Short mmCIF file of C-alpha atoms and ligand atoms in Angstrom, two decimals:
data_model
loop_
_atom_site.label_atom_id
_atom_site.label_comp_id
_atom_site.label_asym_id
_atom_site.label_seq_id
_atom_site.Cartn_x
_atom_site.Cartn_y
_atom_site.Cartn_z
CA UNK D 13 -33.14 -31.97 -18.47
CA UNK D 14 -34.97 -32.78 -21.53
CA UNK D 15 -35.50 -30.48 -24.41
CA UNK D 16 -39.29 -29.81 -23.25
CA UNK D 17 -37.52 -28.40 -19.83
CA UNK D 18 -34.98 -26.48 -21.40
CA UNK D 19 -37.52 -24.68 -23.67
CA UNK D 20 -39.63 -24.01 -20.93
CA UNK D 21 -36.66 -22.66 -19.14
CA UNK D 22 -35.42 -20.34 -21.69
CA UNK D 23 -39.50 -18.85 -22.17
CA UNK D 24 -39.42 -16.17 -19.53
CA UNK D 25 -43.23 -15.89 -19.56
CA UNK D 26 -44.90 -19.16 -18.20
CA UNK D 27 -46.09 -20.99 -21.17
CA UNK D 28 -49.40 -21.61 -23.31
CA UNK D 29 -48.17 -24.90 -24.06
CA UNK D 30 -44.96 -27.51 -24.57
CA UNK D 31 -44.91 -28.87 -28.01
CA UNK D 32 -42.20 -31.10 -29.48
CA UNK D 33 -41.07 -33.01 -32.68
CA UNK D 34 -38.14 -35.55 -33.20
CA UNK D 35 -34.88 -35.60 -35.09
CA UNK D 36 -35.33 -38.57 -37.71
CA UNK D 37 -32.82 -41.21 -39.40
CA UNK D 38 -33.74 -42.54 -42.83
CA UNK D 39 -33.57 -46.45 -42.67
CA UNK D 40 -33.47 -46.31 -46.24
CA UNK D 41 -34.52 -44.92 -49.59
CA UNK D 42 -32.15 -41.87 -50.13
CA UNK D 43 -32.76 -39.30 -52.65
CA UNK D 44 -36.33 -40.50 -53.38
CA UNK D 45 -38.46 -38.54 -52.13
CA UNK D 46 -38.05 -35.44 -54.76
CA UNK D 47 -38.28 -37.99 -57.28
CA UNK D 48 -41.87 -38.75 -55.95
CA UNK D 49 -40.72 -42.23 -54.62
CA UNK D 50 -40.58 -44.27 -51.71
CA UNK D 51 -38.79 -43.70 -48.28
CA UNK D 52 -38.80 -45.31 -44.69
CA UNK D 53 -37.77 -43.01 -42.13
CA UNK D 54 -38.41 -43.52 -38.08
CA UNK D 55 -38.77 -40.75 -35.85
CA UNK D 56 -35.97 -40.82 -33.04
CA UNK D 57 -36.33 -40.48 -29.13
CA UNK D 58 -34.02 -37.14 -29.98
CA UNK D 59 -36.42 -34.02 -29.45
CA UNK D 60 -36.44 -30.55 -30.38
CA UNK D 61 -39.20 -28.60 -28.14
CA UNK D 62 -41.24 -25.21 -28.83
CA UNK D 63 -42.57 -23.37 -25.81
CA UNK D 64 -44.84 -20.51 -26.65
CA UNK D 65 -46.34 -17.44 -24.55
CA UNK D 66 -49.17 -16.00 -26.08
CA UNK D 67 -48.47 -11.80 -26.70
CA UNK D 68 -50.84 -8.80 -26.70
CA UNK D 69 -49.37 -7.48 -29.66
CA UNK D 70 -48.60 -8.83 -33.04
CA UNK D 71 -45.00 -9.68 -32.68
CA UNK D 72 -43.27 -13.05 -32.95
CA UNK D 73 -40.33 -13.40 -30.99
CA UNK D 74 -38.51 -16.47 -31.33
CA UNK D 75 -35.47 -17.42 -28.88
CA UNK D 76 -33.04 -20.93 -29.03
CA UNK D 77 -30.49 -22.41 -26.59
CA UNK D 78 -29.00 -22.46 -30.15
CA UNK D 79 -28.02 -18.79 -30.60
CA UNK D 80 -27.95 -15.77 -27.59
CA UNK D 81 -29.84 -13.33 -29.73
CA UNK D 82 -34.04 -13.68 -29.79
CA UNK D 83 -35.38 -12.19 -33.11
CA UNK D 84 -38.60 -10.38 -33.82
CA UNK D 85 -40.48 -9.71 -35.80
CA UNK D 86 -44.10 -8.57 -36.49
CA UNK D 87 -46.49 -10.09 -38.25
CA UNK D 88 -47.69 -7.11 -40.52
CA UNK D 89 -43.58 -7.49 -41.79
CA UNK D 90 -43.61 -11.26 -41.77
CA UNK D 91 -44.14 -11.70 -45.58
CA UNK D 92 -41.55 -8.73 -46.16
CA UNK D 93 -38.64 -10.19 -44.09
CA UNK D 94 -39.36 -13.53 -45.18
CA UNK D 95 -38.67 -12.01 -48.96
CA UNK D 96 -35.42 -10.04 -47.49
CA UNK D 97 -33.92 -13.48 -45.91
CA UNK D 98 -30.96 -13.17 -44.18
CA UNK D 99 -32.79 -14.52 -40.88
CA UNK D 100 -30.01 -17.55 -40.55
CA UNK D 101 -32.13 -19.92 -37.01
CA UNK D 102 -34.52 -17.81 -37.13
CA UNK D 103 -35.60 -18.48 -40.46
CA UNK D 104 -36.98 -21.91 -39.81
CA UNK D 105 -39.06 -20.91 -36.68
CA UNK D 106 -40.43 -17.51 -38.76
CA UNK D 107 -40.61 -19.17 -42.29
CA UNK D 108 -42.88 -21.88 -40.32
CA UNK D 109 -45.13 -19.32 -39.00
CA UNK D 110 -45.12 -17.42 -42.70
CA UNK D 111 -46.17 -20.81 -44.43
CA UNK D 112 -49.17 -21.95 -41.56
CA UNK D 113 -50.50 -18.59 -42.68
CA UNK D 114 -50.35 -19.70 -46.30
CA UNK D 115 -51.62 -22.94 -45.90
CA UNK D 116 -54.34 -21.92 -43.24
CA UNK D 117 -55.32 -18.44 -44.16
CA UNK D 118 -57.84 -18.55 -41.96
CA UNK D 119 -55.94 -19.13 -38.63
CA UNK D 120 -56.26 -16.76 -35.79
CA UNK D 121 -52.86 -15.19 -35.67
CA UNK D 122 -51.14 -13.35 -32.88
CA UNK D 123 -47.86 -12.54 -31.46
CA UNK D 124 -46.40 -15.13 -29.55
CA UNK D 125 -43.06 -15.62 -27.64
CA UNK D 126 -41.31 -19.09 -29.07
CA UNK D 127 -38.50 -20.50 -26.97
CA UNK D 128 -36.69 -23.10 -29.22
CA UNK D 129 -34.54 -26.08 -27.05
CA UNK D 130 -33.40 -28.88 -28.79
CA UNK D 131 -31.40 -32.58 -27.98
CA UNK D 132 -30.94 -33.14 -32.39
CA UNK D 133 -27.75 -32.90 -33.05
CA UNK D 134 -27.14 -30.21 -35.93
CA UNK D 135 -26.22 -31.05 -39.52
CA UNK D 136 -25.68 -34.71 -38.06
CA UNK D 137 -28.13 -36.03 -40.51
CA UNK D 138 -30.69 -36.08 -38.30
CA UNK D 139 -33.09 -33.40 -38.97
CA UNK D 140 -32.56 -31.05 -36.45
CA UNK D 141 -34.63 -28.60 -39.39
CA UNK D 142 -37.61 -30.99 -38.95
CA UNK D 143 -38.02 -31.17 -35.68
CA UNK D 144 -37.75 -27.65 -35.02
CA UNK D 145 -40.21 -27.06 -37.81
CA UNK D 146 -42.51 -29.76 -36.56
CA UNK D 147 -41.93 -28.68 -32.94
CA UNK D 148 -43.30 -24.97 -33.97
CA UNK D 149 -45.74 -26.42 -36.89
CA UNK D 150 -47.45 -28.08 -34.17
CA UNK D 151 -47.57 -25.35 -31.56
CA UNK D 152 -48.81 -22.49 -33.71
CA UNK D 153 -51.37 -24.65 -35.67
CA UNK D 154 -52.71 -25.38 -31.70
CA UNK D 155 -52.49 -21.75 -30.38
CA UNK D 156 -53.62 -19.77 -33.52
CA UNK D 157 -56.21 -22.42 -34.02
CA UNK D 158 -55.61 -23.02 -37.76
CA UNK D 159 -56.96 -26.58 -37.74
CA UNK D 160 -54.13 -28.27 -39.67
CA UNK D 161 -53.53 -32.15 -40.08
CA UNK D 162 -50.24 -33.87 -39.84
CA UNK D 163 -49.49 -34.30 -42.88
CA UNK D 164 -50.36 -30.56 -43.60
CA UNK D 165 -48.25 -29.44 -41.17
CA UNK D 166 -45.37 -32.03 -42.67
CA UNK D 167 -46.30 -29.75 -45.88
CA UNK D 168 -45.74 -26.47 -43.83
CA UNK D 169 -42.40 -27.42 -42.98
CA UNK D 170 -41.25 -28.11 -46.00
CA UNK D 171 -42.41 -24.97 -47.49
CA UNK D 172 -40.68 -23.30 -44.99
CA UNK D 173 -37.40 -24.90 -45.44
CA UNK D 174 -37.83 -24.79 -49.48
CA UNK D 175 -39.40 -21.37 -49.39
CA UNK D 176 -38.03 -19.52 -46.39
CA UNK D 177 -34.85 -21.06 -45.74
CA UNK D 178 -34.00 -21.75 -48.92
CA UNK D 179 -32.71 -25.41 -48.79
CA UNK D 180 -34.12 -27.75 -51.50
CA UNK D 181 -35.46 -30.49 -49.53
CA UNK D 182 -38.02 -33.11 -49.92
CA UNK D 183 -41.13 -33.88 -47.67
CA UNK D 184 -39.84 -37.01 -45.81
CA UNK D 185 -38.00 -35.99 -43.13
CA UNK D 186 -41.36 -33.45 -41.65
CA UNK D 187 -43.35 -36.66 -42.73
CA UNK D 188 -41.25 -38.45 -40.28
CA UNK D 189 -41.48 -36.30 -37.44
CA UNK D 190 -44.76 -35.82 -37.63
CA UNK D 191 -45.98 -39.27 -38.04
CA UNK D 192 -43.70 -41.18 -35.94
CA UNK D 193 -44.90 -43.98 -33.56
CA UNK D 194 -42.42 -45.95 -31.39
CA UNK D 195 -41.04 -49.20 -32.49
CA UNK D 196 -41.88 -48.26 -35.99
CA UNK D 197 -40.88 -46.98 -39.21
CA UNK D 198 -43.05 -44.56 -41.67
CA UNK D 199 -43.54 -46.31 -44.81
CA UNK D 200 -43.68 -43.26 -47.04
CA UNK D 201 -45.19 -42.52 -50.58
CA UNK D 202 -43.76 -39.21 -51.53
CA UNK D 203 -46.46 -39.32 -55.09
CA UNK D 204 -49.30 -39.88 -52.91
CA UNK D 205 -48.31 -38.79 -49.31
CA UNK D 206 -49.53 -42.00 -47.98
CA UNK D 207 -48.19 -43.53 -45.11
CA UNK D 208 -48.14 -47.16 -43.16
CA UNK D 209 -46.62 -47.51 -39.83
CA UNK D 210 -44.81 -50.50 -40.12
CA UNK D 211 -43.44 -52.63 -36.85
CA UNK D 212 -39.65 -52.95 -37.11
CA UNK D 213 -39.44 -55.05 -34.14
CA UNK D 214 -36.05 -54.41 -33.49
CA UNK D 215 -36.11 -54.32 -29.48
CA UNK D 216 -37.58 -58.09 -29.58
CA UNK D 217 -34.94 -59.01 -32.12
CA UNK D 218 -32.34 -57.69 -30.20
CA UNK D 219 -31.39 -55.45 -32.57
CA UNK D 220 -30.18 -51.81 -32.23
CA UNK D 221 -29.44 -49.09 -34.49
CA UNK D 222 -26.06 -47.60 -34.20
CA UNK D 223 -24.97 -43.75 -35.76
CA UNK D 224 -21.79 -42.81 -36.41
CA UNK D 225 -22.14 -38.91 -36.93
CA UNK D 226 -18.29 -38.73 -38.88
CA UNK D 227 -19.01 -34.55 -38.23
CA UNK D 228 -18.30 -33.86 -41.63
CA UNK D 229 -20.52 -31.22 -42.17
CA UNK D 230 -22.78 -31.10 -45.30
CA UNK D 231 -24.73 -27.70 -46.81
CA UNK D 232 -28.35 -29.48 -48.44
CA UNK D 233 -28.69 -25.07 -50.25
CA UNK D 234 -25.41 -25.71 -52.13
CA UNK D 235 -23.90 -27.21 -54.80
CA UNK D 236 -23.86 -31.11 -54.69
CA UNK D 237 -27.61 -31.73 -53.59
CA UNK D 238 -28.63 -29.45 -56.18
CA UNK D 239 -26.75 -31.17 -58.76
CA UNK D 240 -27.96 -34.63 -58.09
CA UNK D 241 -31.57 -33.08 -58.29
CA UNK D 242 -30.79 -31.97 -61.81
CA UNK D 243 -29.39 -34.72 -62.90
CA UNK D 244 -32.82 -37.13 -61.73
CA UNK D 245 -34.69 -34.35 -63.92
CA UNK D 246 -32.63 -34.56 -66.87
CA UNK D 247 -33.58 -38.69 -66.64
CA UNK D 248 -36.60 -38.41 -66.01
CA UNK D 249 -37.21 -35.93 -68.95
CA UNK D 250 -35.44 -37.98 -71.27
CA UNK D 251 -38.35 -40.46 -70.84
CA UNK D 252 -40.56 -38.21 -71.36
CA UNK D 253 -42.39 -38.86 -67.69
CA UNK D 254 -42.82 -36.83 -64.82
CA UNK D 255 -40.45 -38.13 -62.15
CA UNK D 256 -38.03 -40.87 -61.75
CA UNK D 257 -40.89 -42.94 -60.20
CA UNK D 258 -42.73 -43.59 -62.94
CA UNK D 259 -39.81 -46.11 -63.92
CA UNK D 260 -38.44 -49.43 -62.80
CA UNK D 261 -36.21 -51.51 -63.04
CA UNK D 262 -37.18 -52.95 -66.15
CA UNK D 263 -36.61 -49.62 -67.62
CA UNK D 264 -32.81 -49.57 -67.09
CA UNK D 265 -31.75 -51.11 -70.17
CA UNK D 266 -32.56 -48.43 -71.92
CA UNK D 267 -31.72 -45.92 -69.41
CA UNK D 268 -28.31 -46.99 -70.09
CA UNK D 269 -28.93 -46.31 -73.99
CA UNK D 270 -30.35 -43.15 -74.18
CA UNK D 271 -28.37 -41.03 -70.52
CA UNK D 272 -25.28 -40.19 -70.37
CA UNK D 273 -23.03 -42.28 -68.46
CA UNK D 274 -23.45 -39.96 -64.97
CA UNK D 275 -27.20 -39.22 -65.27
CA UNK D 276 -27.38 -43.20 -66.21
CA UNK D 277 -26.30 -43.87 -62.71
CA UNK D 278 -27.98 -41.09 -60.76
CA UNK D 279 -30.67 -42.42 -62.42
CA UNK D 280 -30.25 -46.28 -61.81
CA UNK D 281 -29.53 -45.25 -58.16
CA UNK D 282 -33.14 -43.72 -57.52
CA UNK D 283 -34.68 -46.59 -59.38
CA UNK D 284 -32.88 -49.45 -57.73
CA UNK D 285 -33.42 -48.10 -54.21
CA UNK D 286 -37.14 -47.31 -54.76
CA UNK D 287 -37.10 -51.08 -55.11
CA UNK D 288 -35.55 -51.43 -51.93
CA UNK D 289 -37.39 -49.86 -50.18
CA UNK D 290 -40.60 -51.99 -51.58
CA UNK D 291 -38.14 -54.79 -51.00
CA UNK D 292 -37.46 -53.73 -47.54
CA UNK D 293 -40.79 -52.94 -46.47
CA UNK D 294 -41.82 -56.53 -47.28
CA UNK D 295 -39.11 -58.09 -45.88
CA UNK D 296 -39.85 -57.11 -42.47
CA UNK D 297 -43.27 -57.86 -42.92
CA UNK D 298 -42.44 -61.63 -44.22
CA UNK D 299 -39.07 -62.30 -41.70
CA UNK D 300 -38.55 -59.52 -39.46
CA UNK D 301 -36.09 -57.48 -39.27
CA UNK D 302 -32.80 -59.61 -39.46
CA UNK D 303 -33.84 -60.19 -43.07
CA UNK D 304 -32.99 -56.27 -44.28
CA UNK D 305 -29.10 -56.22 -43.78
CA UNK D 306 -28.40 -56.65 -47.32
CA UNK D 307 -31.12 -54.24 -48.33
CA UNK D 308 -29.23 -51.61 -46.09
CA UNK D 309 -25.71 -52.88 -47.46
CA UNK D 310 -26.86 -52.53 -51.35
CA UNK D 311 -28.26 -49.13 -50.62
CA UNK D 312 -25.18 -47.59 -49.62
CA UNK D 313 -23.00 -49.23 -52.55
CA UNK D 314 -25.51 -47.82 -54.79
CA UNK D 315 -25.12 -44.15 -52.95
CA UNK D 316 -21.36 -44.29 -52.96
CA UNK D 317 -20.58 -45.49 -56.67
CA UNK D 318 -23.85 -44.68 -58.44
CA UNK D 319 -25.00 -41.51 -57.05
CA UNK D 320 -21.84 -40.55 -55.70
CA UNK D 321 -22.85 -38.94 -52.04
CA UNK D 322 -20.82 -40.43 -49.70
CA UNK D 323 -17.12 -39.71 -48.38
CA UNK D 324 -14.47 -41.44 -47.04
CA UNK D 325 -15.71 -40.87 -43.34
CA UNK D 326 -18.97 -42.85 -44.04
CA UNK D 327 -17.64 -45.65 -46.15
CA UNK D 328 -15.07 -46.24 -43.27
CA UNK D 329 -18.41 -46.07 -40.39
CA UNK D 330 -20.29 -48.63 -42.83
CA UNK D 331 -17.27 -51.12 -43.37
CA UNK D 332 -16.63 -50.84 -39.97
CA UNK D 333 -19.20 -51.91 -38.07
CA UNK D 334 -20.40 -54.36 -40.44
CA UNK D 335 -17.04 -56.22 -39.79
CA UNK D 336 -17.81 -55.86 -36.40
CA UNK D 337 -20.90 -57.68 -36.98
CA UNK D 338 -23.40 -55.29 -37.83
CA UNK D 339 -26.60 -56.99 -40.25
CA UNK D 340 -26.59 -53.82 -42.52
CA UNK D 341 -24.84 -50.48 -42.85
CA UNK D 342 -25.46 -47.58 -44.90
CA UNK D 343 -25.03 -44.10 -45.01
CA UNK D 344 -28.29 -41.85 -44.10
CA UNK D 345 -29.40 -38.57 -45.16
CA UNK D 346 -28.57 -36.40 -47.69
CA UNK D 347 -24.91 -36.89 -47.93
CA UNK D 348 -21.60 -35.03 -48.38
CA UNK D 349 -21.06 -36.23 -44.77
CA UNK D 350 -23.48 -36.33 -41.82
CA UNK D 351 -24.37 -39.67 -40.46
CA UNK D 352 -23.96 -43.26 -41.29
CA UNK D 353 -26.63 -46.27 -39.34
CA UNK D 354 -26.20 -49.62 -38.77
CA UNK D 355 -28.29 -52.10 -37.64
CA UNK D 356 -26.32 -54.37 -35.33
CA UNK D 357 -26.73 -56.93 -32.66
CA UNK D 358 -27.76 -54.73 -29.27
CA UNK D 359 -24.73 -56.55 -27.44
CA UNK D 360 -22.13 -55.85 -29.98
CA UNK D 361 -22.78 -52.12 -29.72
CA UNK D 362 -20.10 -51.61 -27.47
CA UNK D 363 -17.83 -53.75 -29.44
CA UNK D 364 -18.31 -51.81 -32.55
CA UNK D 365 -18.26 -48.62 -31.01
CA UNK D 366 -14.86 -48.65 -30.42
CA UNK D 367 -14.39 -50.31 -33.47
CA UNK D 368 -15.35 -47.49 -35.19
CA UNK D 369 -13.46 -45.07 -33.11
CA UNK D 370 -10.38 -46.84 -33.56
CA UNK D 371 -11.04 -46.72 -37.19
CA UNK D 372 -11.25 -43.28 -37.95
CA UNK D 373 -8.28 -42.48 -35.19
CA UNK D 374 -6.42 -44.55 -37.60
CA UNK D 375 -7.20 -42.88 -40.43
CA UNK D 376 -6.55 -39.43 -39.48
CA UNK D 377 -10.34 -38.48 -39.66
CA UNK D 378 -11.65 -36.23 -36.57
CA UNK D 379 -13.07 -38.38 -34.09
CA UNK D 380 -17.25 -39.23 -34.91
CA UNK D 381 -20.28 -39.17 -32.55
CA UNK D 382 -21.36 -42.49 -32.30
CA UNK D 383 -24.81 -43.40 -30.31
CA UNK D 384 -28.17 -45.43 -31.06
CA UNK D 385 -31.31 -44.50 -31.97
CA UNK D 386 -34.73 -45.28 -30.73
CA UNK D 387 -37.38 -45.47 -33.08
CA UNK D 388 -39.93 -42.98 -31.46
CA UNK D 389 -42.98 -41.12 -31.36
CA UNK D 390 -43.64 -38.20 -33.71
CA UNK D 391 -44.68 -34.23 -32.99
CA UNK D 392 -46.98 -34.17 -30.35
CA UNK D 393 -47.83 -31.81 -27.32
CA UNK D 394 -45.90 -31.84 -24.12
CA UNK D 395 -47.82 -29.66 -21.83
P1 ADP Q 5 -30.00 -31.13 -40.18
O1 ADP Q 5 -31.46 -30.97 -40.45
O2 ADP Q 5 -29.41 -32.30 -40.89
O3 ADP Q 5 -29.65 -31.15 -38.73
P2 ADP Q 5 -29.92 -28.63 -41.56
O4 ADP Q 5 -28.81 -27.84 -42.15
O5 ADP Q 5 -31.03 -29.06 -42.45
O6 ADP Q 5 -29.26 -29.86 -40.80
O7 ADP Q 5 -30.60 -27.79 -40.40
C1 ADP Q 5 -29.80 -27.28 -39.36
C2 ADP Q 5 -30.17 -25.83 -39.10
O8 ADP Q 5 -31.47 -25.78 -38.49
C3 ADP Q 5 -29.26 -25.16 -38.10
O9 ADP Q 5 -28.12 -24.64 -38.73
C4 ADP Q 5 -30.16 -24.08 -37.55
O10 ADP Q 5 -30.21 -22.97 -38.43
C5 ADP Q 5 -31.53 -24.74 -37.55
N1 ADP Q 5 -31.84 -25.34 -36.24
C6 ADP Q 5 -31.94 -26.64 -35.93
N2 ADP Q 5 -32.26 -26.81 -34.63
C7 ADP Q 5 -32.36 -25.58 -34.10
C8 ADP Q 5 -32.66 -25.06 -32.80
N3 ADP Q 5 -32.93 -25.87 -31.77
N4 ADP Q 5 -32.66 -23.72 -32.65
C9 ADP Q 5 -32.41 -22.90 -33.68
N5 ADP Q 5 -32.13 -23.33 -34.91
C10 ADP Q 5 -32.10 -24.64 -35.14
MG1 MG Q 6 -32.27 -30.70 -42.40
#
């Protein structure tokens, strides 16, 4: 059963429509995007599905395999219980609907039943909030007819999840669901919004991505995340600029002068791995994809000593497998736990697998997830 089936299931009504969005991993640039910089996501072949009955009244209900209670609520109290919060799931399905409205004022709404299914695994890193944004983005922009591009609906989700949810996030991970297309990463301009599908190549290469979810859960609304966001505005104030991506590399000399020794590396983090993502980006375009390990091995460095996200969990998944023969390892995501990727030789998957498991049984740390992703197609309609 795939997530598009189990939503369907769980709608008691028969359907208007199937929509779905993916879960997405971050091949690199971590931490950019609020700093207006560069990312590379690629949508995976890991689905979260929105199935949605149209209603003669005004109410939204929204249901999930995820949770036994549906919620409702009407949309004369939308903006009202919105404001209250409290609404745990069912915030991200309802603040979605709440910011469509904002963004497309003039959209036909009406009450609709939303069955939620999903195959993201939650808090893994992943984006299971994107995809069930982009999953109901993409269903009510359809059936309420409010006429919405991707990257407006990417833009929707995010307000949702900033506004309505409350978690600070950036823009790339909707970008990514919306915009994915198989085989492919989005090159991603957080400034601009502009985006280039760029071949990765990795099934000719032989290559596969590997994630070790280490289950260590992370919470983007508190404390670290937030801190790390300071800290790049502090920098980027003390130069006087807008964002940290108005500045280079050349401009880390006298970073180091005028920051503090902690906002000094935050800061040299963000700058360094805007470059490699550029770097990155035109490596694959110049030699493929067996040219990015480093890239992917510099980036986490920089996100365990510099910006100080990762844990113990994911520094043991990214030394692993690159002993066991991996190209490139880094952490992905926002950090504090969640996922690590590496890129890795299809036929030493196996190999690495349980050289990972081994690992962390050795270690004491609860035993990870570990499974490869397939870079995917993005939001799109099912049926
Ligand atoms: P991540 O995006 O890394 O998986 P987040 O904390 O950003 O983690 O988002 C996870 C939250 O999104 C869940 O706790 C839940 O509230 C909501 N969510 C994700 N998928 C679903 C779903 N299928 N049904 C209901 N809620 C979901
Ligand atoms: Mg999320």
């Amino acid at each position: 059963m795939t997530a598009v089936d189990d939503a369907r299931a769980l709608l008691a009504a028969s359907p208007e429509g199937v929509w779905s969005a993916p879960g997405r991993a971050n091949l690199i640039g971590e931490h950019t995007d609020y700093n207006e910089g560069f990312v590379f996501p690629f949508a995976i072949a890991q689905r979260t599905a929105a199935a949605v009955a149209l209603r003669d009244d005004d109410v939204i209900r929204v249901r999930s395999t995820f949770a036994p209670e549906a919620v409702e609520v009407s949309l004369a109290e939308l903006d009202a219980r919105i404001a209250a919060g409290g609404l745990d799931w069912a915030g991200y399905p309802l603040g979605v609907a709440w910011a469509l409205l904002r963004e497309a004022p003039d959209a036909t709404a009406r009450g609709v039943d939303i069955a939620l299914a999903s195959e993201v695994p939650v808090g893994a890193g992943l984006s299971s909030s994107a995809a069930i944004e982009g999953a109901v983005a993409s269903a009510l922009n359809d059936v309420w007819n409010a006429g919405l591009d991707k990257v407006a609906l990417a833009r929707v989700g995010r307000i949702a999840e900033n506004d309505a949810v409350g978690a600070p996030t950036g823009i790339m991970d909707q970008m990514a669901s919306m915009l994915g297309v198989a085989d492919a990463a989005t090159f991603l301009d957080c400034r601009t919004l502009a985006t280039r599908a760029v071949p990765l190549g990795f099934a000719d290469a032989g290559l596969s991505i590997l994630v070790t979810d280490t289950l260590v859960e992370h919470a983007h609304s508190t404390g670290g995340y937030r801190e790390r966001r300071e800290a790049c505005e502090r920098g980027a104030a003390a130069f006087g600029v807008p964002s940290l991506r108005d500045l280079s590399v050349d401009d880390l000399a006298r970073a180091e002068q005028i920051l503090d020794e902690v906002t000094f590396r935050r800061v040299r983090h963000v700058i360094t791995e805007n470059q490699r993502v550029l770097d990155t980006v035109a490596a694959l375009d110049a030699d493929g994809p067996s040219a990015i390990g480093e890239l992917l091995v510099a980036s986490h460095a920089s996100m365990r000593d510099d910006f100080e996200i990762s844990v113990p969990e994911l520094d043991l998944a990214v030394e692993t497998t690159l002993a066991a023969g991996a190209l490139g390892a880094r952490m992905t995501g926002g950090g504090f736990g969640g996922a690590a990727i590496a890129l890795i030789p299809t036929g030493l998957v196996p190999a690495a697998t349980g050289a990972v498991r081994a690992a962390f049984a050795a270690s004491g740390f609860r035993a990870p997830n570990i499974f490869t992703v397939t870079p995917s197609e993005g939001a799109r309609r099912d049926a």
